PDB file of C-alpha atoms in Angstrom:
ATOM      1  CA  MET M   1       9.061  13.847  19.456  1.00 80.00           C
ATOM      2  CA  ASP M   2       6.380  15.848  21.250  1.00 85.00           C
ATOM      3  CA  ALA M   3       6.790  18.685  18.734  1.00 92.00           C
ATOM      4  CA  ILE M   4       6.337  16.249  15.820  1.00 92.00           C
ATOM      5  CA  LEU M   5       3.202  14.750  17.363  1.00 89.00           C
ATOM      6  CA  ALA M   6       1.807  18.239  18.080  1.00 91.00           C
ATOM      7  CA  LEU M   7       2.403  19.233  14.452  1.00 94.00           C
ATOM      8  CA  ASP M   8       0.819  15.957  13.327  1.00 95.00           C
ATOM      9  CA  ASP M   9      -2.268  16.676  15.443  1.00 94.00           C
ATOM     10  CA  GLN M  10      -2.471  20.240  14.140  1.00 95.00           C
ATOM     11  CA  LEU M  11      -2.193  19.119  10.509  1.00 96.00           C
ATOM     12  CA  PHE M  12      -4.827  16.444  11.119  1.00 96.00           C
ATOM     13  CA  ARG M  13      -7.225  19.079  12.457  1.00 94.00           C
ATOM     14  CA  VAL M  14      -6.677  21.248   9.370  1.00 96.00           C
ATOM     15  CA  ILE M  15      -7.194  18.432   6.857  1.00 97.00           C
ATOM     16  CA  ASN M  16     -10.009  16.703   8.723  1.00 95.00           C
ATOM     17  CA  GLY M  17     -11.686  19.788  10.127  1.00 92.00           C
ATOM     18  CA  GLN M  18     -11.121  22.831   7.935  1.00 92.00           C
ATOM     19  CA  TRP M  19     -10.752  21.431   4.421  1.00 93.00           C
ATOM     20  CA  HIS M  20     -14.121  19.708   4.167  1.00 91.00           C
ATOM     21  CA  ASN M  21     -16.445  20.377   1.267  1.00 92.00           C
ATOM     22  CA  GLU M  22     -19.453  18.574  -0.195  1.00 94.00           C
ATOM     23  CA  PHE M  23     -17.641  17.006  -3.149  1.00 96.00           C
ATOM     24  CA  LEU M  24     -14.748  15.561  -1.126  1.00 96.00           C
ATOM     25  CA  ASP M  25     -17.144  14.455   1.625  1.00 96.00           C
ATOM     26  CA  TRP M  26     -18.977  12.475  -1.053  1.00 96.00           C
ATOM     27  CA  ILE M  27     -16.086  11.022  -3.094  1.00 96.00           C
ATOM     28  CA  LEU M  28     -13.272  10.340  -0.587  1.00 97.00           C
ATOM     29  CA  PRO M  29     -15.075   7.651   1.450  1.00 97.00           C
ATOM     30  CA  TYR M  30     -15.428   5.704  -1.821  1.00 96.00           C
ATOM     31  CA  TRP M  31     -11.965   6.685  -3.075  1.00 96.00           C
ATOM     32  CA  ARG M  32     -10.255   5.036  -0.086  1.00 94.00           C
ATOM     33  CA  ASP M  33     -12.386   1.875  -0.288  1.00 93.00           C
ATOM     34  CA  LYS M  34     -10.610  -1.031  -2.008  1.00 88.00           C
ATOM     35  CA  LYS M  35     -13.927  -2.266  -3.474  1.00 93.00           C
ATOM     36  CA  PHE M  36     -14.199   0.994  -5.409  1.00 94.00           C
ATOM     37  CA  TRP M  37     -10.940   0.081  -7.167  1.00 94.00           C
ATOM     38  CA  TYR M  38     -11.742  -3.575  -8.016  1.00 95.00           C
ATOM     39  CA  PRO M  39     -12.632  -2.775 -11.651  1.00 96.00           C
ATOM     40  CA  VAL M  40      -9.356  -0.869 -12.060  1.00 93.00           C
ATOM     41  CA  TYR M  41      -7.358  -3.680 -10.432  1.00 94.00           C
ATOM     42  CA  ILE M  42      -8.984  -6.271 -12.699  1.00 96.00           C
ATOM     43  CA  ALA M  43      -8.412  -4.160 -15.822  1.00 96.00           C
ATOM     44  CA  LEU M  44      -4.803  -3.544 -14.822  1.00 93.00           C
ATOM     45  CA  MET M  45      -4.145  -7.247 -14.250  1.00 95.00           C
ATOM     46  CA  ALA M  46      -5.744  -8.082 -17.595  1.00 96.00           C
ATOM     47  CA  ALA M  47      -3.649  -5.416 -19.341  1.00 93.00           C
ATOM     48  CA  ILE M  48      -0.457  -6.728 -17.735  1.00 93.00           C
ATOM     49  CA  LEU M  49      -1.269 -10.292 -18.776  1.00 95.00           C
ATOM     50  CA  PHE M  50      -2.214  -9.181 -22.282  1.00 94.00           C
ATOM     51  CA  GLN M  51       0.895  -7.047 -22.799  1.00 91.00           C
ATOM     52  CA  PHE M  52       3.476  -9.302 -21.130  1.00 92.00           C
ATOM     53  CA  ARG M  53       1.923 -12.789 -21.459  1.00 92.00           C
ATOM     54  CA  VAL M  54       3.904 -15.299 -19.341  1.00 95.00           C
ATOM     55  CA  LYS M  55       6.146 -12.554 -17.945  1.00 94.00           C
ATOM     56  CA  GLY M  56       2.940 -10.849 -16.824  1.00 95.00           C
ATOM     57  CA  ILE M  57       2.203 -13.764 -14.498  1.00 96.00           C
ATOM     58  CA  TYR M  58       5.580 -13.293 -12.820  1.00 96.00           C
ATOM     59  CA  LEU M  59       5.043  -9.544 -12.709  1.00 95.00           C
ATOM     60  CA  LEU M  60       1.669  -9.976 -10.986  1.00 97.00           C
ATOM     61  CA  LEU M  61       3.109 -12.525  -8.543  1.00 97.00           C
ATOM     62  CA  ALA M  62       5.874 -10.077  -7.654  1.00 97.00           C
ATOM     63  CA  LEU M  63       3.273  -7.325  -7.211  1.00 97.00           C
ATOM     64  CA  PHE M  64       1.163  -9.527  -4.900  1.00 97.00           C
ATOM     65  CA  VAL M  65       4.221 -10.412  -2.816  1.00 97.00           C
ATOM     66  CA  THR M  66       5.211  -6.742  -2.609  1.00 97.00           C
ATOM     67  CA  VAL M  67       1.761  -5.707  -1.374  1.00 97.00           C
ATOM     68  CA  GLY M  68       1.584  -8.694   0.957  1.00 97.00           C
ATOM     69  CA  VAL M  69       4.887  -7.770   2.592  1.00 98.00           C
ATOM     70  CA  ALA M  70       3.862  -4.109   2.897  1.00 98.00           C
ATOM     71  CA  ASP M  71       0.568  -5.082   4.509  1.00 97.00           C
ATOM     72  CA  LEU M  72       2.203  -7.590   6.845  1.00 97.00           C
ATOM     73  CA  VAL M  73       4.847  -5.149   8.064  1.00 97.00           C
ATOM     74  CA  SER M  74       2.338  -2.326   8.453  1.00 96.00           C
ATOM     75  CA  SER M  75      -0.578  -4.135  10.060  1.00 94.00           C
ATOM     76  CA  LYS M  76       1.040  -7.023  11.913  1.00 94.00           C
ATOM     77  CA  VAL M  77       4.403  -5.586  12.948  1.00 96.00           C
ATOM     78  CA  LEU M  78       4.301  -1.782  13.211  1.00 96.00           C
ATOM     79  CA  LYS M  79       0.689  -1.306  14.323  1.00 94.00           C
ATOM     80  CA  LYS M  80       1.015  -3.958  17.017  1.00 93.00           C
ATOM     81  CA  THR M  81       4.364  -2.576  18.153  1.00 95.00           C
ATOM     82  CA  VAL M  82       3.581   1.160  18.207  1.00 95.00           C
ATOM     83  CA  LYS M  83      -0.103   0.855  19.256  1.00 94.00           C
ATOM     84  CA  ARG M  84      -1.076   4.402  18.321  1.00 95.00           C
ATOM     85  CA  VAL M  85      -4.782   5.065  18.765  1.00 94.00           C
ATOM     86  CA  ARG M  86      -6.709   6.269  15.721  1.00 95.00           C
ATOM     87  CA  PRO M  87      -7.823   9.905  15.887  1.00 95.00           C
ATOM     88  CA  CYS M  88     -11.451   8.799  15.776  1.00 94.00           C
ATOM     89  CA  ASN M  89     -10.847   6.634  18.872  1.00 93.00           C
ATOM     90  CA  ASP M  90      -8.592   9.092  20.733  1.00 92.00           C
ATOM     91  CA  PRO M  91     -10.542  10.411  23.741  1.00 91.00           C
ATOM     92  CA  ALA M  92      -8.650  13.720  23.571  1.00 90.00           C
ATOM     93  CA  ILE M  93      -9.916  14.643  20.091  1.00 92.00           C
ATOM     94  CA  LYS M  94     -12.567  12.145  18.956  1.00 87.00           C
ATOM     95  CA  ASP M  95     -15.403  14.596  19.558  1.00 91.00           C
ATOM     96  CA  ASP M  96     -13.750  17.011  17.104  1.00 93.00           C
ATOM     97  CA  VAL M  97     -13.099  14.407  14.380  1.00 95.00           C
ATOM     98  CA  VAL M  98     -15.242  14.607  11.248  1.00 94.00           C
ATOM     99  CA  LEU M  99     -15.672  10.865  10.755  1.00 94.00           C
ATOM    100  CA  LEU M 100     -16.986   9.911   7.316  1.00 95.00           C
ATOM    101  CA  VAL M 101     -16.435   6.138   7.536  1.00 95.00           C
ATOM    102  CA  GLY M 102     -16.326   3.506  10.269  1.00 92.00           C
ATOM    103  CA  CYS M 103     -13.482   4.150  12.666  1.00 92.00           C
ATOM    104  CA  GLY M 104     -12.255   0.617  13.143  1.00 83.00           C
ATOM    105  CA  ARG M 105     -10.640  -0.864  16.208  1.00 83.00           C
ATOM    106  CA  ALA M 106      -7.150  -1.512  14.862  1.00 84.00           C
ATOM    107  CA  TYR M 107      -4.300   0.815  15.644  1.00 92.00           C
ATOM    108  CA  SER M 108      -3.400   3.781  13.492  1.00 91.00           C
ATOM    109  CA  PHE M 109       0.368   3.773  12.930  1.00 93.00           C
ATOM    110  CA  THR M 110       1.197   3.052  10.159  1.00 93.00           C
ATOM    111  CA  SER M 111      -1.540   3.417   7.601  1.00 96.00           C
ATOM    112  CA  SER M 112      -1.819   0.094   5.795  1.00 95.00           C
ATOM    113  CA  HIS M 113      -3.793   1.831   3.047  1.00 95.00           C
ATOM    114  CA  ALA M 114      -0.833   4.134   2.448  1.00 97.00           C
ATOM    115  CA  ALA M 115       1.745   1.345   2.694  1.00 98.00           C
ATOM    116  CA  ASN M 116      -0.161  -0.947   0.347  1.00 97.00           C
ATOM    117  CA  HIS M 117      -1.046   1.669  -2.242  1.00 97.00           C
ATOM    118  CA  PHE M 118       2.420   3.177  -2.306  1.00 98.00           C
ATOM    119  CA  ALA M 119       3.817  -0.344  -2.657  1.00 98.00           C
ATOM    120  CA  ILE M 120       1.522  -0.825  -5.668  1.00 96.00           C
ATOM    121  CA  GLY M 121       2.237   2.637  -7.074  1.00 96.00           C
ATOM    122  CA  THR M 122       5.999   2.323  -6.717  1.00 97.00           C
ATOM    123  CA  PHE M 123       6.027  -1.196  -8.138  1.00 96.00           C
ATOM    124  CA  LEU M 124       4.022  -0.072 -11.155  1.00 95.00           C
ATOM    125  CA  ALA M 125       6.134   3.059 -11.622  1.00 95.00           C
ATOM    126  CA  LEU M 126       9.304   0.962 -11.596  1.00 94.00           C
ATOM    127  CA  THR M 127       7.949  -1.730 -13.927  1.00 93.00           C
ATOM    128  CA  LEU M 128       5.184  -0.436 -16.185  1.00 88.00           C
ATOM    129  CA  GLY M 129       6.717   3.022 -15.898  1.00 87.00           C
ATOM    130  CA  LEU M 130       9.620   1.770 -18.001  1.00 86.00           C
ATOM    131  CA  TYR M 131       7.203   1.241 -20.892  1.00 86.00           C
ATOM    132  CA  HIS M 132       4.824   4.109 -20.161  1.00 85.00           C
ATOM    133  CA  ARG M 133       7.072   6.854 -18.804  1.00 88.00           C
ATOM    134  CA  ARG M 134       4.335   9.487 -18.802  1.00 89.00           C
ATOM    135  CA  TRP M 135       2.267   7.367 -16.389  1.00 85.00           C
ATOM    136  CA  ARG M 136       4.849   7.196 -13.606  1.00 91.00           C
ATOM    137  CA  TRP M 137       3.588  10.288 -11.809  1.00 94.00           C
ATOM    138  CA  LEU M 138       0.015   8.964 -12.056  1.00 94.00           C
ATOM    139  CA  PHE M 139       0.852   5.885  -9.959  1.00 95.00           C
ATOM    140  CA  TYR M 140       2.262   8.062  -7.178  1.00 97.00           C
ATOM    141  CA  PHE M 141      -0.563  10.599  -7.396  1.00 97.00           C
ATOM    142  CA  TRP M 142      -3.110   7.781  -7.121  1.00 96.00           C
ATOM    143  CA  ALA M 143      -1.421   6.351  -4.010  1.00 97.00           C
ATOM    144  CA  ALA M 144      -1.076   9.827  -2.471  1.00 98.00           C
ATOM    145  CA  SER M 145      -4.739  10.651  -3.064  1.00 97.00           C
ATOM    146  CA  ILE M 146      -5.885   7.461  -1.357  1.00 97.00           C
ATOM    147  CA  SER M 147      -3.505   8.155   1.514  1.00 97.00           C
ATOM    148  CA  PHE M 148      -4.770  11.728   1.855  1.00 97.00           C
ATOM    149  CA  ALA M 149      -8.317  10.369   1.985  1.00 97.00           C
ATOM    150  CA  GLN M 150      -7.402   8.375   5.099  1.00 97.00           C
ATOM    151  CA  VAL M 151      -6.711  11.606   6.977  1.00 97.00           C
ATOM    152  CA  TYR M 152      -9.640  13.459   5.434  1.00 97.00           C
ATOM    153  CA  VAL M 153     -12.208  10.831   6.504  1.00 97.00           C
ATOM    154  CA  GLY M 154     -10.840  10.833  10.073  1.00 96.00           C
ATOM    155  CA  VAL M 155      -9.175   7.435  10.516  1.00 96.00           C
ATOM    156  CA  HIS M 156      -5.452   8.340  10.362  1.00 96.00           C
ATOM    157  CA  TYR M 157      -3.073  11.076  11.360  1.00 96.00           C
ATOM    158  CA  PRO M 158      -0.858  12.546   8.602  1.00 98.00           C
ATOM    159  CA  LEU M 159       2.254  10.951  10.151  1.00 97.00           C
ATOM    160  CA  ASP M 160       0.610   7.504   9.937  1.00 97.00           C
ATOM    161  CA  VAL M 161       0.097   8.068   6.228  1.00 97.00           C
ATOM    162  CA  LEU M 162       3.527   9.571   5.596  1.00 97.00           C
ATOM    163  CA  VAL M 163       5.391   6.718   7.262  1.00 97.00           C
ATOM    164  CA  GLY M 164       3.083   4.201   5.574  1.00 97.00           C
ATOM    165  CA  ALA M 165       3.900   5.786   2.221  1.00 98.00           C
ATOM    166  CA  PHE M 166       7.654   5.559   2.820  1.00 98.00           C
ATOM    167  CA  LEU M 167       7.255   1.973   4.013  1.00 98.00           C
ATOM    168  CA  GLY M 168       5.344   1.033   0.849  1.00 98.00           C
ATOM    169  CA  MET M 169       7.859   2.780  -1.398  1.00 97.00           C
ATOM    170  CA  GLY M 170      10.742   1.099   0.393  1.00 97.00           C
ATOM    171  CA  ILE M 171       9.303  -2.365   0.119  1.00 95.00           C
TER     172      ILE M 171
END
């Protein structure tokens, strides 16, 4: 386990420390913010309701339950059980962290952003992806990019995001 955590720390330092550039420093704090995505969420819900009518209501309810379960397991069960400190709050490395957003006080493991967005992405890939096969990869890429942003901005370790992603996909 120590070797995994050492690799996790090393990968965090590469992503958060060495890969910074002006464009990503500007866009990724917005990219990971749920408010940034509200117009997309609203348009997606409208499109689902328009295309599927009454079935769209059930589809959206199932999507909300899926995300709710992912968020509950990630933030209320795993974070409170594991109690891993965020890199931006970890006394051993916090002075080295390039923090582009507020750090937050909640624990780090697992990333609820990753769990929730991979739950959304997987749900959409398995439902809408049946009708729009070429879009399947886009749902996963979107979730992965938001998850990557969590590490880049300094609030999660890569392992937090990876496990959050698998949790979201599993749910």
